[in-house]
Short mmCIF file of C-alpha atoms in Angstrom, two decimals:
data_model
loop_
_atom_site.label_atom_id
_atom_site.label_comp_id
_atom_site.label_asym_id
_atom_site.label_seq_id
_atom_site.Cartn_x
_atom_site.Cartn_y
_atom_site.Cartn_z
CA PRO A 15 124.08 175.44 158.99
CA GLY A 16 123.31 173.26 155.96
CA LEU A 17 123.49 173.06 152.16
CA SER A 18 121.18 171.57 149.53
CA GLY A 19 121.15 171.47 145.74
CA THR A 20 124.75 170.39 145.37
CA PRO A 21 125.38 170.05 141.59
CA ALA A 22 125.71 166.53 140.24
CA VAL A 23 127.99 165.25 137.52
CA GLY A 24 125.23 165.61 135.00
CA ASP A 25 124.89 169.36 135.81
CA ALA A 26 128.27 170.23 134.32
CA GLY A 27 128.01 173.14 131.87
CA SER A 28 124.66 174.35 133.28
CA THR A 29 123.22 176.66 135.97
CA ALA A 30 122.20 175.17 139.32
CA GLU A 31 120.49 176.49 142.44
CA VAL A 32 122.15 175.97 145.84
CA THR A 33 120.35 176.68 149.12
CA VAL A 34 122.33 177.59 152.30
CA TYR A 35 120.72 177.26 155.72
CA ALA A 36 121.84 179.07 158.93
CA ALA A 37 120.16 178.92 162.33
CA ASN A 38 120.66 179.64 166.03
CA SER A 39 118.47 179.54 169.11
CA ARG A 40 116.55 182.61 168.06
CA THR A 41 116.33 182.53 164.24
CA ASN A 42 116.51 180.41 161.10
CA VAL A 43 117.87 181.93 157.85
CA GLU A 44 117.72 180.46 154.34
CA GLN A 45 119.65 181.91 151.34
CA ILE A 46 119.34 180.70 147.71
CA PHE A 47 122.28 181.13 145.30
CA GLU A 48 122.36 180.50 141.54
CA ILE A 49 125.74 179.25 140.38
CA GLU A 50 127.37 178.28 137.09
CA VAL A 51 128.59 174.64 137.13
CA ALA A 52 131.93 174.44 135.36
CA GLY A 53 132.93 171.57 133.01
CA GLN A 54 131.11 169.54 130.30
CA PRO A 55 128.46 166.74 130.68
CA GLU A 56 130.01 163.27 130.53
CA PRO A 57 129.06 161.68 127.19
CA GLY A 58 126.52 158.87 127.15
CA TYR A 59 128.19 155.49 127.71
CA LEU A 60 126.40 152.33 126.58
CA ASN A 61 127.12 149.17 128.52
CA ILE A 62 125.70 145.66 128.91
CA SER A 63 124.55 144.22 132.20
CA ASN A 64 122.58 141.06 133.01
CA ASN A 65 124.22 139.88 129.82
CA ALA A 66 122.42 136.50 129.41
CA GLY A 67 125.70 134.73 128.81
CA PHE A 68 127.25 137.37 126.53
CA GLY A 69 130.96 137.71 127.15
CA GLY A 70 133.12 140.78 126.59
CA SER A 71 133.45 144.26 127.96
CA GLY A 72 133.48 147.89 126.93
CA SER A 73 131.80 148.23 123.56
CA SER A 74 132.37 144.66 122.32
CA PHE A 75 130.44 141.59 123.44
CA TYR A 76 130.00 138.12 121.99
CA GLN A 77 127.66 135.13 122.31
CA SER A 78 127.61 131.61 120.86
CA TYR A 79 124.08 130.22 120.82
CA PRO A 80 123.47 126.51 121.40
CA THR A 81 122.22 124.45 118.44
CA VAL A 82 118.67 125.40 117.46
CA GLU A 83 116.30 123.27 115.36
CA LEU A 84 115.34 124.70 112.00
CA GLY A 85 111.95 126.34 112.40
CA SER A 86 112.56 127.17 116.05
CA GLN A 87 114.27 130.11 117.72
CA MET A 88 116.15 131.16 120.85
CA ALA A 89 115.80 134.63 122.35
CA LEU A 90 118.19 136.21 124.89
CA THR A 91 117.37 139.34 126.87
CA LEU A 92 120.18 141.90 127.35
CA VAL A 93 120.06 144.99 129.57
CA MET A 94 121.55 148.08 127.90
CA THR A 95 122.59 150.73 130.43
CA ASN A 96 123.60 154.38 129.89
CA SER A 97 126.33 154.76 132.46
CA GLY A 98 127.20 158.34 131.33
CA SER A 99 125.85 161.66 132.68
CA ALA A 100 124.19 162.74 129.45
CA ALA A 101 121.31 161.26 127.52
CA MET A 102 122.32 158.81 124.83
CA ARG A 103 120.67 158.71 121.44
CA VAL A 104 120.79 155.65 119.14
CA SER A 105 121.26 156.60 115.50
CA ALA A 106 121.35 153.18 113.78
CA VAL A 107 121.13 149.44 114.38
CA THR A 108 122.90 147.29 111.78
CA VAL A 109 122.88 143.48 111.46
CA ASN A 110 125.77 142.14 109.40
CA GLY A 111 126.36 138.56 108.29
CA SER A 112 123.64 135.96 108.76
CA SER A 113 120.05 137.14 108.59
CA SER A 114 119.22 134.51 111.22
CA PHE A 115 120.01 137.04 113.96
CA GLN A 116 117.67 139.88 114.91
CA ILE A 117 117.60 142.53 117.61
CA SER A 118 114.54 144.35 118.86
CA ASN A 119 113.39 146.85 121.51
CA VAL A 120 116.50 149.05 121.11
CA PRO A 121 115.47 152.49 122.49
CA ALA A 122 115.94 155.58 120.33
CA MET A 123 117.01 157.55 123.43
CA LEU A 124 118.30 156.35 126.76
CA PRO A 125 118.51 158.91 129.59
CA ALA A 126 121.63 159.11 131.74
CA GLY A 127 121.73 156.24 134.21
CA ALA A 128 118.73 154.53 132.62
CA ALA A 129 118.54 150.91 131.42
CA SER A 130 116.44 149.14 128.77
CA ASN A 131 115.79 145.46 127.96
CA VAL A 132 116.85 144.46 124.46
CA LEU A 133 115.94 141.15 122.80
CA VAL A 134 118.52 139.33 120.64
CA VAL A 135 116.95 136.43 118.69
CA PHE A 136 118.57 133.54 116.81
CA ARG A 137 116.03 132.20 114.31
CA PRO A 138 117.99 130.04 111.83
CA THR A 139 116.90 130.26 108.19
CA SER A 140 118.84 127.20 107.06
CA VAL A 141 120.70 124.20 108.41
CA GLY A 142 124.35 124.76 109.35
CA LEU A 143 126.49 127.34 111.11
CA HIS A 144 125.51 131.02 111.28
CA GLY A 145 127.47 134.08 112.36
CA GLY A 146 127.18 137.84 112.31
CA THR A 147 127.55 141.14 114.13
CA ILE A 148 125.00 143.59 115.46
CA ASP A 149 126.18 147.21 115.71
CA VAL A 150 124.28 149.78 117.75
CA ALA A 151 125.50 153.28 116.74
CA HIS A 152 124.90 156.07 119.28
CA ASN A 153 126.19 159.51 120.28
CA GLY A 154 128.28 158.22 123.17
CA ALA A 155 132.01 157.94 123.37
CA ASP A 156 132.14 154.19 122.83
CA SER A 157 129.96 154.00 119.70
CA PRO A 158 129.18 151.59 118.21
CA LEU A 159 128.27 148.87 120.66
CA ARG A 160 129.08 145.61 118.83
CA LEU A 161 127.51 142.23 119.55
CA SER A 162 129.25 139.32 117.83
CA VAL A 163 126.88 136.34 117.57
CA GLY A 164 127.08 132.81 116.25
CA GLY A 165 125.11 129.58 116.34
CA GLY A 166 124.27 126.35 114.54
CA SER A 167 121.04 124.85 113.23
CA VAL A 168 119.94 121.30 112.51
CA LEU A 169 116.82 119.74 111.08
CA PRO A 170 114.32 118.79 113.78
CA GLY A 171 113.51 115.12 114.29
CA GLU A 172 111.57 113.81 111.30
CA MET A 173 109.72 110.51 111.45
CA GLY A 174 109.54 108.03 108.58
CA VAL A 175 108.70 104.35 108.04
CA ASP A 176 109.91 102.02 105.31
CA GLN A 177 106.45 100.38 105.12
CA ALA A 178 103.15 102.19 105.53
CA ALA A 179 101.07 98.99 105.59
CA LEU A 180 101.39 95.45 106.93
CA THR A 181 99.30 92.43 105.89
CA PHE A 182 98.93 89.25 107.94
CA THR A 183 97.12 85.97 107.25
CA ALA A 184 96.22 83.22 109.70
CA THR A 185 93.68 80.43 110.16
CA TYR A 186 90.98 80.51 112.81
CA GLY A 187 91.96 78.37 115.76
CA GLY A 188 95.51 78.04 114.47
CA ALA A 189 98.81 79.70 115.30
CA ASN A 190 99.43 83.44 115.28
CA PRO A 191 100.95 84.70 112.02
CA ALA A 192 104.68 85.31 111.84
CA ALA A 193 105.87 88.69 113.14
CA GLN A 194 106.80 91.39 110.63
CA ALA A 195 109.22 94.30 111.03
CA ILE A 196 109.34 97.89 109.86
CA VAL A 197 112.10 100.48 110.21
CA LEU A 198 111.23 103.75 111.92
CA THR A 199 113.66 106.42 110.71
CA ASN A 200 114.81 109.82 111.86
CA LYS A 201 115.79 112.06 108.94
CA GLY A 202 116.45 115.03 111.24
CA GLY A 203 119.41 116.16 113.28
CA VAL A 204 117.68 115.89 116.68
CA ALA A 205 116.72 112.67 118.46
CA TYR A 206 113.06 112.06 119.22
CA VAL A 207 111.12 109.69 121.46
CA TYR A 208 108.12 107.93 119.97
CA THR A 209 105.12 106.14 121.45
CA ASN A 210 102.83 103.62 119.79
CA ALA A 211 99.06 103.18 120.10
CA ALA A 212 96.58 101.21 117.99
CA SER A 213 93.08 102.34 117.07
CA GLY A 214 90.47 99.92 115.77
CA GLY A 215 91.54 96.87 117.77
CA SER A 216 93.91 95.50 120.37
CA TRP A 217 95.17 92.46 118.44
CA PHE A 218 98.31 94.17 117.08
CA GLY A 219 101.27 95.98 118.59
CA PHE A 220 104.82 97.14 117.86
CA ALA A 221 107.79 96.39 120.10
CA PRO A 222 109.43 98.33 121.55
CA ALA A 223 106.33 100.39 122.28
CA THR A 224 108.44 103.47 123.05
CA GLU A 225 112.08 104.29 122.39
CA THR A 226 114.50 107.02 121.33
CA VAL A 227 115.43 107.30 117.65
CA ASP A 228 118.80 109.00 117.20
CA PRO A 229 119.49 111.60 114.47
CA PHE A 230 119.90 110.27 110.92
CA SER A 231 119.29 106.69 112.00
CA GLY A 232 116.64 103.99 112.01
CA LEU A 233 115.13 101.63 114.56
CA ALA A 234 113.57 98.24 113.75
CA LEU A 235 110.09 97.74 115.21
CA THR A 236 108.60 94.24 115.40
CA GLY A 237 104.86 93.98 114.77
CA THR A 238 103.00 90.99 116.23
CA VAL A 239 99.41 89.77 115.97
CA SER A 240 97.33 87.80 118.48
CA ILE A 241 94.30 86.09 116.91
CA ALA A 242 92.82 85.02 120.25
CA GLY A 243 89.17 86.02 120.49
CA LEU A 244 88.86 87.04 116.83
CA ASP A 245 86.31 85.59 114.40
CA ALA A 246 87.27 84.62 110.89
CA GLY A 247 87.16 87.51 108.43
CA THR A 248 89.13 90.65 107.59
CA HIS A 249 90.28 92.86 110.46
CA THR A 250 91.97 96.26 110.08
CA LEU A 251 93.45 98.82 112.47
CA THR A 252 95.79 101.80 112.47
CA SER A 253 98.99 101.72 114.50
CA ARG A 254 99.98 105.33 115.22
CA LEU A 255 103.59 106.29 115.96
CA SER A 256 103.74 109.68 117.68
CA SER A 257 106.41 112.01 119.02
CA ALA A 258 106.04 115.27 120.91
CA THR A 259 109.16 116.70 119.23
CA ALA A 260 109.30 115.25 115.70
CA SER A 261 108.28 117.79 113.09
CA ASN A 262 105.92 115.53 111.15
CA SER A 263 104.36 113.49 113.97
CA PRO A 264 102.29 111.32 113.86
CA VAL A 265 103.02 108.60 111.31
CA ASP A 266 100.38 105.90 110.74
CA VAL A 267 100.87 102.27 109.72
CA ARG A 268 97.82 100.47 108.35
CA VAL A 269 97.55 96.84 109.49
CA GLN A 270 95.28 94.21 107.95
CA LEU A 271 94.67 90.68 109.20
CA THR A 272 92.85 88.08 107.12
CA LEU A 273 91.67 85.27 109.38
CA VAL A 274 90.45 82.45 107.16
CA LYS A 275 87.90 79.84 108.16
CA ALA A 276 89.23 76.58 109.56
CA ASN A 277 88.55 73.17 108.07
CA GLN A 278 86.73 70.49 110.05
CA THR A 279 86.05 66.77 109.79
CA ILE A 280 83.34 64.41 111.05
CA THR A 281 83.98 61.25 113.02
CA TYR A 282 81.25 58.65 112.44
CA SER A 283 80.98 54.87 112.50
CA SER A 284 78.92 53.72 109.51
CA LEU A 285 75.92 51.50 110.00
CA GLY A 286 75.81 48.07 108.41
CA ASP A 287 72.66 46.37 107.07
CA GLN A 288 69.69 46.69 109.40
CA VAL A 289 66.38 44.96 110.12
CA VAL A 290 63.17 46.90 109.80
CA THR A 291 62.36 46.68 113.50
CA ALA A 292 65.64 48.32 114.56
CA ASP A 293 65.52 51.62 116.50
CA ILE A 294 68.94 53.27 116.35
CA GLY A 295 70.38 56.21 118.25
CA LEU A 296 72.78 57.90 115.87
CA GLY A 297 76.03 59.44 117.07
CA ALA A 298 78.85 61.43 115.45
CA SER A 299 81.15 64.36 116.28
CA ALA A 300 82.83 67.20 114.40
CA SER A 301 86.42 68.28 115.05
CA SER A 302 85.12 71.84 115.40
CA GLY A 303 82.86 70.86 118.29
CA LEU A 304 79.82 72.01 116.31
CA ALA A 305 76.64 69.91 116.27
CA VAL A 306 76.36 67.24 113.57
CA GLN A 307 73.26 66.71 111.41
CA PHE A 308 71.83 63.39 110.19
CA VAL A 309 69.70 63.40 107.03
CA VAL A 310 67.96 60.49 105.26
CA THR A 311 68.24 61.27 101.56
CA ASP A 312 66.78 58.00 100.22
CA GLY A 313 64.97 54.88 101.41
CA PRO A 314 62.25 53.83 103.90
CA ALA A 315 63.75 55.50 107.00
CA GLN A 316 63.06 58.51 109.14
CA ILE A 317 64.81 60.46 111.91
CA ALA A 318 63.06 61.84 114.98
CA GLY A 319 64.62 64.19 117.52
CA GLY A 320 67.68 64.66 115.35
CA THR A 321 69.27 61.28 116.15
CA ASN A 322 66.58 58.55 116.46
CA LEU A 323 66.55 56.44 113.27
CA THR A 324 63.66 54.04 112.49
CA PHE A 325 62.46 52.22 109.37
CA GLN A 326 59.07 51.97 107.69
CA ASN A 327 59.81 49.10 105.33
CA GLU A 328 62.55 47.03 103.83
CA GLY A 329 64.74 48.48 101.12
CA ASP A 330 67.94 50.50 100.49
CA VAL A 331 68.63 53.51 102.72
CA THR A 332 71.03 56.41 102.17
CA LEU A 333 72.01 58.36 105.31
CA GLU A 334 74.15 61.52 105.16
CA VAL A 335 76.12 62.99 108.09
CA ARG A 336 76.67 66.72 107.76
CA GLN A 337 78.19 69.74 109.52
CA PRO A 338 77.43 72.91 107.52
CA GLY A 339 80.03 75.17 109.20
CA ASN A 340 79.62 78.68 110.59
CA VAL A 341 81.42 82.05 110.60
CA ASN A 342 84.67 80.38 111.69
CA TYR A 343 84.54 76.91 110.04
CA HIS A 344 84.06 75.66 106.52
CA ALA A 345 81.44 72.95 106.03
CA ALA A 346 82.80 69.52 106.83
CA PRO A 347 83.00 66.94 104.03
CA THR A 348 79.68 65.08 104.07
CA LEU A 349 79.81 61.40 105.00
CA THR A 350 77.39 59.05 103.16
CA ASN A 351 76.26 55.78 104.73
CA ARG A 352 74.35 53.32 102.47
CA PHE A 353 72.88 50.04 103.80
CA LYS A 354 70.05 47.56 103.30
CA VAL A 355 67.01 47.11 105.52
CA THR A 356 65.33 43.69 105.59
CA LYS A 357 62.49 42.09 107.55
CA THR A 358 63.38 40.78 110.96
CA PRO A 359 63.78 36.97 111.19
CA LEU A 360 61.15 35.47 113.54
CA THR A 361 61.32 32.10 115.32
CA ILE A 362 58.01 30.69 116.64
CA THR A 363 57.82 27.82 119.10
CA ILE A 364 54.44 26.10 119.87
CA THR A 365 54.19 25.20 123.53
CA ASN A 366 52.09 22.85 125.67
CA VAL A 367 51.27 20.44 122.82
CA ALA A 368 50.45 16.87 123.98
CA ASP A 369 48.09 14.05 122.96
CA LYS A 370 44.75 14.14 124.74
CA THR A 371 41.91 11.64 125.38
CA TYR A 372 38.57 12.81 124.17
CA ASP A 373 36.54 14.16 127.04
CA GLY A 374 33.99 16.25 125.20
CA ALA A 375 35.85 19.57 125.93
CA PRO A 376 37.92 21.52 123.41
CA VAL A 377 41.71 21.41 123.76
CA SER A 378 43.16 24.33 125.75
CA GLY A 379 46.51 25.63 126.98
CA ILE A 380 48.35 25.48 123.68
CA GLY A 381 50.55 28.63 123.30
CA VAL A 382 53.48 30.15 121.41
CA GLU A 383 56.87 31.66 122.24
CA THR A 384 58.72 33.96 119.80
CA THR A 385 62.23 35.11 119.19
CA PRO A 386 62.34 38.07 119.36
CA ALA A 387 59.88 37.85 122.21
CA GLY A 388 56.47 39.39 122.36
CA VAL A 389 55.42 39.08 118.71
CA ASP A 390 51.70 38.39 118.30
CA CYS A 391 50.96 35.10 116.54
CA SER A 392 47.80 33.20 115.55
CA LEU A 393 47.11 29.43 115.83
CA THR A 394 45.08 27.30 113.45
CA TYR A 395 44.06 23.67 113.85
CA ASN A 396 43.61 21.84 110.55
CA GLY A 397 43.16 25.27 109.01
CA THR A 398 40.58 26.62 111.44
CA THR A 399 40.94 28.77 114.47
CA ASN A 400 38.66 26.50 116.57
CA PRO A 401 40.53 24.46 119.17
CA PRO A 402 40.25 20.62 118.65
CA LEU A 403 37.13 19.05 120.14
CA ASN A 404 36.52 15.73 118.40
CA GLU A 405 38.67 12.66 118.16
CA GLY A 406 41.35 12.84 115.49
CA LYS A 407 44.72 14.23 114.49
CA TYR A 408 45.20 17.93 114.13
CA ALA A 409 47.87 19.94 112.34
CA ILE A 410 48.69 23.00 114.44
CA LEU A 411 50.10 26.05 112.56
CA ALA A 412 51.45 29.13 114.32
CA LYS A 413 52.18 32.28 112.30
CA SER A 414 52.58 36.05 112.70
CA ALA A 415 50.69 38.42 110.50
CA TYR A 416 53.05 41.37 111.33
CA TRP A 417 54.70 42.41 108.08
CA ARG A 418 58.00 43.39 109.71
CA TYR A 419 58.89 39.77 110.44
CA THR A 420 59.71 36.89 108.22
#
């Protein structure tokens, strides 16, 4: 024998069908009965399960949300369950107190034994503490279901700087400019972590490059410049301070460096008075290491190959030593060297002069030596160029016709 269709709790007050089975070794009999189930359906009963941290029991629950940044939200999912034997119908949902709390997905009807996910959201509308109640009115015995909620809100991290631009000045080849500082502030109620990166150059940076800035506080950042490898002129870049959590990230600081040209000087030993036959190799140096120029601005002189000085005549000579500068150096002060050029003194010595007995042949072997050596000279004998032949006395004169000598 057997029985099926046993009425359940939810069948109270209704008609139900019950089937009775009977059997032996020869037959199997089934009989269906319709019966009236006594009693009343159990009213719908709304309860909370998987309560996402909500405390309480029965028809009253509560939750204190953690602090939420203004402009953000926190959502908690509750499971509403109808633990009664009759369907439950929701007639009203009322939020009292702060409008920062909202509830959604509340079903209009929840069958007996069924469950539904409900979303309770804290979206603060202002900074400070918020509180309220959410009442869910229904046709069950424990109506209304009350959720007491509370929470606080703060401003999110907000970046600020006390200076939006920095200006540095240095001299090419000199020392780096002095460091300068700015204050990075946090006007919000939540700490943030910043990072720093420069665009437009690598010659500037802030230290520390990354750090945490606490709420309602400031942090000094030191900006330093390295002029190594930079030419003279104006250099600019943007130093960007960024945070993944600050509400107004990024903040830019404009940085300008003026690198002025360096001065330079020339080292040169001035020439004294010269003789016209002199051939001089000029030499000088500039403190910058740049090549020096020699220029004859007046007088009978010329320069070949940049440094080889020679003279065409006697007279006054003006020689200038210059270095015109370049992108990184100003022109050096020009040095002026003035001197006189005169003919070269010449000493002539007549050699191999001795008395001779007339033998009918002209005199030979008479010569000259000069200081400086190698200067061509002519000999005359009593005013003629013919060597002596006849008996007599002869005046021998040696002279150079080269105009450079005297």
